[in-house]
Amino acid sequence: MAAAALDALQRALREFPAAARELSVPLDVPYLDEPPTPLHFYRNWVCPNRPCIIRNALKHWSALQKWSLPYLRATVGSTEKQCSNLPTELPQLLSDLEPHVPWASEALGKMPDAVNFWLGEAAAVTSLHKDHYENLYCVVSGEKHFLLHPPSDRPFIPYELYTPAPYQLTEEGTFKMVDEEAMEKVPWIPLDPLAPDLTQYPSYSQAQALRCTVRAGELLYLPSLWFHHVQQSHGCIAGEDTQATQGKALSRPSRASLGEVGGIKRGTLMFRSLFSPQ
């Protein structure tokens, strides 16, 4: 009896992603040619938990013209934190942009809980993970390349437990990873979606990724709990607003973002806002 129930549950989990794709998961990430109204954004994208890319969303930001690496070296110098580092560590940049995206904040019913500034080279890759935040990725210069999985692909995405290992700055000015053995191990995805080992993780072959590129002046709305793997071009500048919505909260390991603007010749810069539960 128990074995039959378990088989039925496993069959339902295997079939669920296909049903979800038919009902609500797009084949490609849609583009909007202009920012939506708060009602349209909430009804068509937030409620169905669907991503979209919005063109011409940032054209009124002076950062699109001003934010170059020489400008940032002169204005910023360095930053060493991820958690809402734009308003707390880099207030000198706030006059170059809006501190939030008004139509998104109105639709989500609150201001962002964190606004992050990102800088990195093309070699910097964000491994596959998911956030419990509603994410708005705003690219100021260059390109961001996303590989996405909807939450319904979770049965096919493996997790393993890892020791937390933040980066630490050495006396030589380089970074090294240091295991925090005293910390509780955290779940993380061991798989590289660009070159998956299907012998070790055969179920991943049933997942269907979406790919998209976010270019300068564009904004990606990435709903909470969508898996994402991120690459970037040389000379890319971007940011991120994040906000988590009630009922969509799952935790993931926090990661420090360490970047010295003066030490990067060509890099990625991103503005990101996060929205968390009320």
mmCIF file of N, CA, C and O in Angstrom, residues 59-127:
data_model
loop_
_atom_site.group_PDB
_atom_site.id
_atom_site.type_symbol
_atom_site.label_atom_id
_atom_site.label_comp_id
_atom_site.label_asym_id
_atom_site.label_seq_id
_atom_site.Cartn_x
_atom_site.Cartn_y
_atom_site.Cartn_z
ATOM 1 N N LYS A 59 15.409 54.541 -19.409
ATOM 2 C CA LYS A 59 15.950 55.556 -20.319
ATOM 3 C C LYS A 59 16.077 56.926 -19.668
ATOM 4 O O LYS A 59 16.835 57.771 -20.151
ATOM 5 N N HIS A 60 15.359 57.148 -18.561
ATOM 6 C CA HIS A 60 15.442 58.445 -17.878
ATOM 7 C C HIS A 60 16.552 58.472 -16.822
ATOM 8 O O HIS A 60 16.752 59.492 -16.176
ATOM 9 N N TRP A 61 17.284 57.366 -16.657
ATOM 10 C CA TRP A 61 18.375 57.330 -15.687
ATOM 11 C C TRP A 61 19.635 57.944 -16.299
ATOM 12 O O TRP A 61 20.108 57.491 -17.341
ATOM 13 N N SER A 62 20.221 58.916 -15.629
ATOM 14 C CA SER A 62 21.490 59.482 -16.116
ATOM 15 C C SER A 62 22.626 58.474 -15.990
ATOM 16 O O SER A 62 23.659 58.609 -16.652
ATOM 17 N N ALA A 63 22.452 57.431 -15.163
ATOM 18 C CA ALA A 63 23.479 56.396 -15.030
ATOM 19 C C ALA A 63 23.797 55.736 -16.362
ATOM 20 O O ALA A 63 24.926 55.282 -16.577
ATOM 21 N N LEU A 64 22.829 55.663 -17.275
ATOM 22 C CA LEU A 64 23.065 55.031 -18.578
ATOM 23 C C LEU A 64 24.166 55.751 -19.346
ATOM 24 O O LEU A 64 24.902 55.135 -20.124
ATOM 25 N N GLN A 65 24.278 57.046 -19.146
ATOM 26 C CA GLN A 65 25.328 57.820 -19.811
ATOM 27 C C GLN A 65 26.565 57.999 -18.934
ATOM 28 O O GLN A 65 27.695 58.038 -19.430
ATOM 29 N N LYS A 66 26.389 58.053 -17.631
ATOM 30 C CA LYS A 66 27.484 58.432 -16.739
ATOM 31 C C LYS A 66 28.301 57.257 -16.216
ATOM 32 O O LYS A 66 29.498 57.386 -15.967
ATOM 33 N N TRP A 67 27.671 56.094 -16.027
ATOM 34 C CA TRP A 67 28.352 55.014 -15.336
ATOM 35 C C TRP A 67 29.325 54.282 -16.245
ATOM 36 O O TRP A 67 28.977 53.358 -16.966
ATOM 37 N N SER A 68 30.559 54.731 -16.205
ATOM 38 C CA SER A 68 31.671 54.046 -16.859
ATOM 39 C C SER A 68 32.644 53.645 -15.761
ATOM 40 O O SER A 68 32.567 54.133 -14.620
ATOM 41 N N LEU A 69 33.598 52.777 -16.079
ATOM 42 C CA LEU A 69 34.554 52.371 -15.051
ATOM 43 C C LEU A 69 35.410 53.537 -14.551
ATOM 44 O O LEU A 69 35.645 53.650 -13.344
ATOM 45 N N PRO A 70 35.887 54.445 -15.430
ATOM 46 C CA PRO A 70 36.622 55.607 -14.894
ATOM 47 C C PRO A 70 35.768 56.451 -13.946
ATOM 48 O O PRO A 70 36.244 56.906 -12.907
ATOM 49 N N TYR A 71 34.495 56.651 -14.295
ATOM 50 C CA TYR A 71 33.603 57.426 -13.429
ATOM 51 C C TYR A 71 33.429 56.733 -12.074
ATOM 52 O O TYR A 71 33.474 57.372 -11.019
ATOM 53 N N LEU A 72 33.266 55.411 -12.102
ATOM 54 C CA LEU A 72 33.055 54.681 -10.859
ATOM 55 C C LEU A 72 34.324 54.613 -10.016
ATOM 56 O O LEU A 72 34.270 54.659 -8.786
ATOM 57 N N ARG A 73 35.480 54.493 -10.668
ATOM 58 C CA ARG A 73 36.738 54.512 -9.906
ATOM 59 C C ARG A 73 36.870 55.829 -9.147
ATOM 60 O O ARG A 73 37.281 55.858 -7.983
ATOM 61 N N ALA A 74 36.510 56.915 -9.824
ATOM 62 C CA ALA A 74 36.650 58.232 -9.206
ATOM 63 C C ALA A 74 35.583 58.478 -8.141
ATOM 64 O O ALA A 74 35.843 59.138 -7.131
ATOM 65 N N THR A 75 34.400 57.921 -8.355
ATOM 66 C CA THR A 75 33.267 58.214 -7.477
ATOM 67 C C THR A 75 33.133 57.233 -6.330
ATOM 68 O O THR A 75 32.783 57.606 -5.207
ATOM 69 N N VAL A 76 33.425 55.953 -6.588
ATOM 70 C CA VAL A 76 33.138 54.897 -5.622
ATOM 71 C C VAL A 76 34.393 54.390 -4.932
ATOM 72 O O VAL A 76 34.464 54.323 -3.710
ATOM 73 N N GLY A 77 35.385 53.960 -5.707
ATOM 74 C CA GLY A 77 36.574 53.334 -5.132
ATOM 75 C C GLY A 77 36.364 51.850 -4.963
ATOM 76 O O GLY A 77 36.737 51.073 -5.814
ATOM 77 N N SER A 78 35.717 51.414 -3.869
ATOM 78 C CA SER A 78 35.509 49.983 -3.642
ATOM 79 C C SER A 78 34.259 49.755 -2.807
ATOM 80 O O SER A 78 33.775 50.649 -2.114
ATOM 81 N N THR A 79 33.721 48.533 -2.898
ATOM 82 C CA THR A 79 32.612 48.112 -2.063
ATOM 83 C C THR A 79 32.799 46.636 -1.740
ATOM 84 O O THR A 79 33.330 45.885 -2.554
ATOM 85 N N GLU A 80 32.374 46.222 -0.560
ATOM 86 C CA GLU A 80 32.652 44.851 -0.129
ATOM 87 C C GLU A 80 31.419 44.116 0.379
ATOM 88 O O GLU A 80 31.544 43.051 0.959
ATOM 89 N N LYS A 81 30.225 44.646 0.184
ATOM 90 C CA LYS A 81 29.044 43.992 0.710
ATOM 91 C C LYS A 81 27.987 43.856 -0.376
ATOM 92 O O LYS A 81 27.943 44.629 -1.322
ATOM 93 N N GLN A 82 27.108 42.861 -0.186
ATOM 94 C CA GLN A 82 26.006 42.651 -1.114
ATOM 95 C C GLN A 82 24.701 43.190 -0.557
ATOM 96 O O GLN A 82 23.867 43.675 -1.303
ATOM 97 N N CYS A 83 24.485 43.115 0.733
ATOM 98 C CA CYS A 83 23.172 43.376 1.309
ATOM 99 C C CYS A 83 22.810 44.858 1.227
ATOM 100 O O CYS A 83 23.237 45.664 2.048
ATOM 101 N N SER A 84 22.037 45.216 0.195
ATOM 102 C CA SER A 84 21.582 46.587 -0.030
ATOM 103 C C SER A 84 22.749 47.574 -0.003
ATOM 104 O O SER A 84 22.694 48.615 0.651
ATOM 105 N N ASN A 85 23.789 47.253 -0.773
ATOM 106 C CA ASN A 85 25.002 48.074 -0.698
ATOM 107 C C ASN A 85 24.868 49.415 -1.411
ATOM 108 O O ASN A 85 25.641 50.335 -1.139
ATOM 109 N N LEU A 86 23.896 49.569 -2.313
ATOM 110 C CA LEU A 86 23.798 50.838 -3.033
ATOM 111 C C LEU A 86 23.424 51.995 -2.107
ATOM 112 O O LEU A 86 24.160 52.987 -2.041
ATOM 113 N N PRO A 87 22.328 51.924 -1.352
ATOM 114 C CA PRO A 87 22.012 53.060 -0.476
ATOM 115 C C PRO A 87 22.903 53.184 0.740
ATOM 116 O O PRO A 87 23.098 54.288 1.257
ATOM 117 N N THR A 88 23.478 52.057 1.218
ATOM 118 C CA THR A 88 24.255 52.114 2.456
ATOM 119 C C THR A 88 25.723 52.440 2.238
ATOM 120 O O THR A 88 26.333 53.167 3.025
ATOM 121 N N GLU A 89 26.322 51.907 1.158
ATOM 122 C CA GLU A 89 27.751 52.112 0.920
ATOM 123 C C GLU A 89 28.044 53.071 -0.222
ATOM 124 O O GLU A 89 29.132 53.637 -0.297
ATOM 125 N N LEU A 90 27.065 53.245 -1.130
ATOM 126 C CA LEU A 90 27.317 54.014 -2.343
ATOM 127 C C LEU A 90 26.293 55.121 -2.544
ATOM 128 O O LEU A 90 25.752 55.287 -3.649
ATOM 129 N N PRO A 91 26.004 55.898 -1.523
ATOM 130 C CA PRO A 91 24.973 56.937 -1.681
ATOM 131 C C PRO A 91 25.339 57.986 -2.724
ATOM 132 O O PRO A 91 24.466 58.673 -3.260
ATOM 133 N N GLN A 92 26.638 58.095 -3.046
ATOM 134 C CA GLN A 92 27.063 59.085 -4.037
ATOM 135 C C GLN A 92 26.556 58.752 -5.436
ATOM 136 O O GLN A 92 26.595 59.605 -6.332
ATOM 137 N N LEU A 93 26.067 57.522 -5.641
ATOM 138 C CA LEU A 93 25.545 57.131 -6.953
ATOM 139 C C LEU A 93 24.032 57.290 -7.060
ATOM 140 O O LEU A 93 23.473 57.155 -8.161
ATOM 141 N N LEU A 94 23.357 57.555 -5.961
ATOM 142 C CA LEU A 94 21.897 57.553 -5.969
ATOM 143 C C LEU A 94 21.303 58.643 -6.856
ATOM 144 O O LEU A 94 20.198 58.482 -7.380
ATOM 145 N N SER A 95 22.006 59.737 -7.034
ATOM 146 C CA SER A 95 21.477 60.814 -7.873
ATOM 147 C C SER A 95 21.475 60.450 -9.351
ATOM 148 O O SER A 95 20.844 61.142 -10.157
ATOM 149 N N ASP A 96 22.154 59.361 -9.724
ATOM 150 C CA ASP A 96 22.233 58.951 -11.127
ATOM 151 C C ASP A 96 21.081 58.036 -11.541
ATOM 152 O O ASP A 96 20.994 57.649 -12.711
ATOM 153 N N LEU A 97 20.213 57.663 -10.598
ATOM 154 C CA LEU A 97 19.131 56.731 -10.914
ATOM 155 C C LEU A 97 18.006 56.893 -9.904
ATOM 156 O O LEU A 97 18.094 57.686 -8.970
ATOM 157 N N GLU A 98 16.923 56.156 -10.121
ATOM 158 C CA GLU A 98 15.863 56.105 -9.128
ATOM 159 C C GLU A 98 16.200 55.029 -8.099
ATOM 160 O O GLU A 98 16.677 53.949 -8.471
ATOM 161 N N PRO A 99 15.950 55.265 -6.825
ATOM 162 C CA PRO A 99 16.289 54.266 -5.808
ATOM 163 C C PRO A 99 15.368 53.053 -5.834
ATOM 164 O O PRO A 99 15.606 52.077 -5.124
ATOM 165 N N HIS A 100 14.301 53.126 -6.625
ATOM 166 C CA HIS A 100 13.402 51.985 -6.799
ATOM 167 C C HIS A 100 12.699 52.164 -8.137
ATOM 168 O O HIS A 100 12.866 53.183 -8.816
ATOM 169 N N VAL A 101 11.935 51.159 -8.542
ATOM 170 C CA VAL A 101 11.174 51.221 -9.791
ATOM 171 C C VAL A 101 9.724 51.489 -9.403
ATOM 172 O O VAL A 101 9.037 50.582 -8.907
ATOM 173 N N PRO A 102 9.224 52.712 -9.598
ATOM 174 C CA PRO A 102 7.939 53.110 -8.994
ATOM 175 C C PRO A 102 6.761 52.211 -9.347
ATOM 176 O O PRO A 102 5.971 51.839 -8.463
ATOM 177 N N TRP A 103 6.607 51.839 -10.613
ATOM 178 C CA TRP A 103 5.444 51.027 -10.980
ATOM 179 C C TRP A 103 5.520 49.625 -10.366
ATOM 180 O O TRP A 103 4.500 49.025 -10.041
ATOM 181 N N ALA A 104 6.739 49.102 -10.189
ATOM 182 C CA ALA A 104 6.893 47.793 -9.557
ATOM 183 C C ALA A 104 6.631 47.886 -8.056
ATOM 184 O O ALA A 104 5.978 47.007 -7.468
ATOM 185 N N SER A 105 7.141 48.934 -7.408
ATOM 186 C CA SER A 105 6.913 49.100 -5.971
ATOM 187 C C SER A 105 5.431 49.259 -5.674
ATOM 188 O O SER A 105 4.923 48.711 -4.687
ATOM 189 N N GLU A 106 4.715 49.997 -6.540
ATOM 190 C CA GLU A 106 3.268 50.156 -6.339
ATOM 191 C C GLU A 106 2.553 48.823 -6.524
ATOM 192 O O GLU A 106 1.659 48.466 -5.744
ATOM 193 N N ALA A 107 2.948 48.063 -7.539
ATOM 194 C CA ALA A 107 2.299 46.778 -7.791
ATOM 195 C C ALA A 107 2.537 45.802 -6.650
ATOM 196 O O ALA A 107 1.637 45.046 -6.259
ATOM 197 N N LEU A 108 3.745 45.806 -6.076
ATOM 198 C CA LEU A 108 4.098 44.871 -5.022
ATOM 199 C C LEU A 108 3.712 45.371 -3.633
ATOM 200 O O LEU A 108 3.856 44.659 -2.647
ATOM 201 N N GLY A 109 3.261 46.626 -3.575
ATOM 202 C CA GLY A 109 2.729 47.144 -2.324
ATOM 203 C C GLY A 109 3.745 47.560 -1.304
ATOM 204 O O GLY A 109 3.414 47.739 -0.133
ATOM 205 N N LYS A 110 5.001 47.768 -1.704
ATOM 206 C CA LYS A 110 6.019 48.181 -0.750
ATOM 207 C C LYS A 110 7.283 48.610 -1.488
ATOM 208 O O LYS A 110 7.460 48.318 -2.670
ATOM 209 N N MET A 111 8.161 49.285 -0.766
ATOM 210 C CA MET A 111 9.460 49.653 -1.314
ATOM 211 C C MET A 111 10.399 48.450 -1.235
ATOM 212 O O MET A 111 10.176 47.517 -0.467
ATOM 213 N N PRO A 112 11.484 48.467 -2.032
ATOM 214 C CA PRO A 112 12.426 47.340 -1.983
ATOM 215 C C PRO A 112 13.043 47.179 -0.600
ATOM 216 O O PRO A 112 13.297 48.151 0.100
ATOM 217 N N ASP A 113 13.300 45.922 -0.242
ATOM 218 C CA ASP A 113 13.996 45.635 1.003
ATOM 219 C C ASP A 113 15.503 45.732 0.845
ATOM 220 O O ASP A 113 16.214 45.916 1.823
ATOM 221 N N ALA A 114 15.991 45.582 -0.357
ATOM 222 C CA ALA A 114 17.431 45.705 -0.619
ATOM 223 C C ALA A 114 17.623 46.176 -2.051
ATOM 224 O O ALA A 114 16.870 45.801 -2.947
ATOM 225 N N VAL A 115 18.630 47.015 -2.238
ATOM 226 C CA VAL A 115 18.994 47.503 -3.568
ATOM 227 C C VAL A 115 20.487 47.283 -3.732
ATOM 228 O O VAL A 115 21.290 47.888 -3.012
ATOM 229 N N ASN A 116 20.870 46.401 -4.643
ATOM 230 C CA ASN A 116 22.265 45.983 -4.768
ATOM 231 C C ASN A 116 22.907 46.491 -6.048
ATOM 232 O O ASN A 116 22.275 46.539 -7.100
ATOM 233 N N PHE A 117 24.164 46.833 -5.920
ATOM 234 C CA PHE A 117 25.018 47.264 -7.021
ATOM 235 C C PHE A 117 26.003 46.131 -7.284
ATOM 236 O O PHE A 117 26.616 45.609 -6.360
ATOM 237 N N TRP A 118 26.112 45.715 -8.544
ATOM 238 C CA TRP A 118 26.974 44.586 -8.901
ATOM 239 C C TRP A 118 28.052 45.025 -9.880
ATOM 240 O O TRP A 118 27.783 45.736 -10.835
ATOM 241 N N LEU A 119 29.251 44.548 -9.639
ATOM 242 C CA LEU A 119 30.370 44.788 -10.539
ATOM 243 C C LEU A 119 31.206 43.523 -10.618
ATOM 244 O O LEU A 119 31.578 42.958 -9.596
ATOM 245 N N GLY A 120 31.501 43.076 -11.832
ATOM 246 C CA GLY A 120 32.311 41.885 -11.994
ATOM 247 C C GLY A 120 32.755 41.710 -13.426
ATOM 248 O O GLY A 120 32.250 42.373 -14.325
ATOM 249 N N GLU A 121 33.699 40.830 -13.636
ATOM 250 C CA GLU A 121 34.201 40.560 -14.973
ATOM 251 C C GLU A 121 33.420 39.432 -15.622
ATOM 252 O O GLU A 121 32.585 38.780 -14.990
ATOM 253 N N ALA A 122 33.706 39.190 -16.901
ATOM 254 C CA ALA A 122 33.006 38.130 -17.620
ATOM 255 C C ALA A 122 33.270 36.759 -17.002
ATOM 256 O O ALA A 122 32.468 35.843 -17.160
ATOM 257 N N ALA A 123 34.394 36.618 -16.303
ATOM 258 C CA ALA A 123 34.714 35.337 -15.672
ATOM 259 C C ALA A 123 33.822 35.057 -14.464
ATOM 260 O O ALA A 123 33.741 33.915 -14.002
ATOM 261 N N ALA A 124 33.149 36.077 -13.941
ATOM 262 C CA ALA A 124 32.285 35.896 -12.775
ATOM 263 C C ALA A 124 30.968 35.268 -13.211
ATOM 264 O O ALA A 124 30.242 35.821 -14.028
ATOM 265 N N VAL A 125 30.663 34.109 -12.664
ATOM 266 C CA VAL A 125 29.451 33.365 -13.001
ATOM 267 C C VAL A 125 28.703 33.062 -11.713
ATOM 268 O O VAL A 125 29.304 32.620 -10.729
ATOM 269 N N THR A 126 27.400 33.311 -11.707
ATOM 270 C CA THR A 126 26.566 32.978 -10.562
ATOM 271 C C THR A 126 25.980 31.594 -10.782
ATOM 272 O O THR A 126 25.280 31.360 -11.773
ATOM 273 N N SER A 127 26.249 30.673 -9.866
ATOM 274 C CA SER A 127 25.785 29.292 -10.023
ATOM 275 C C SER A 127 24.266 29.223 -9.921
ATOM 276 O O SER A 127 23.602 30.132 -9.407
#
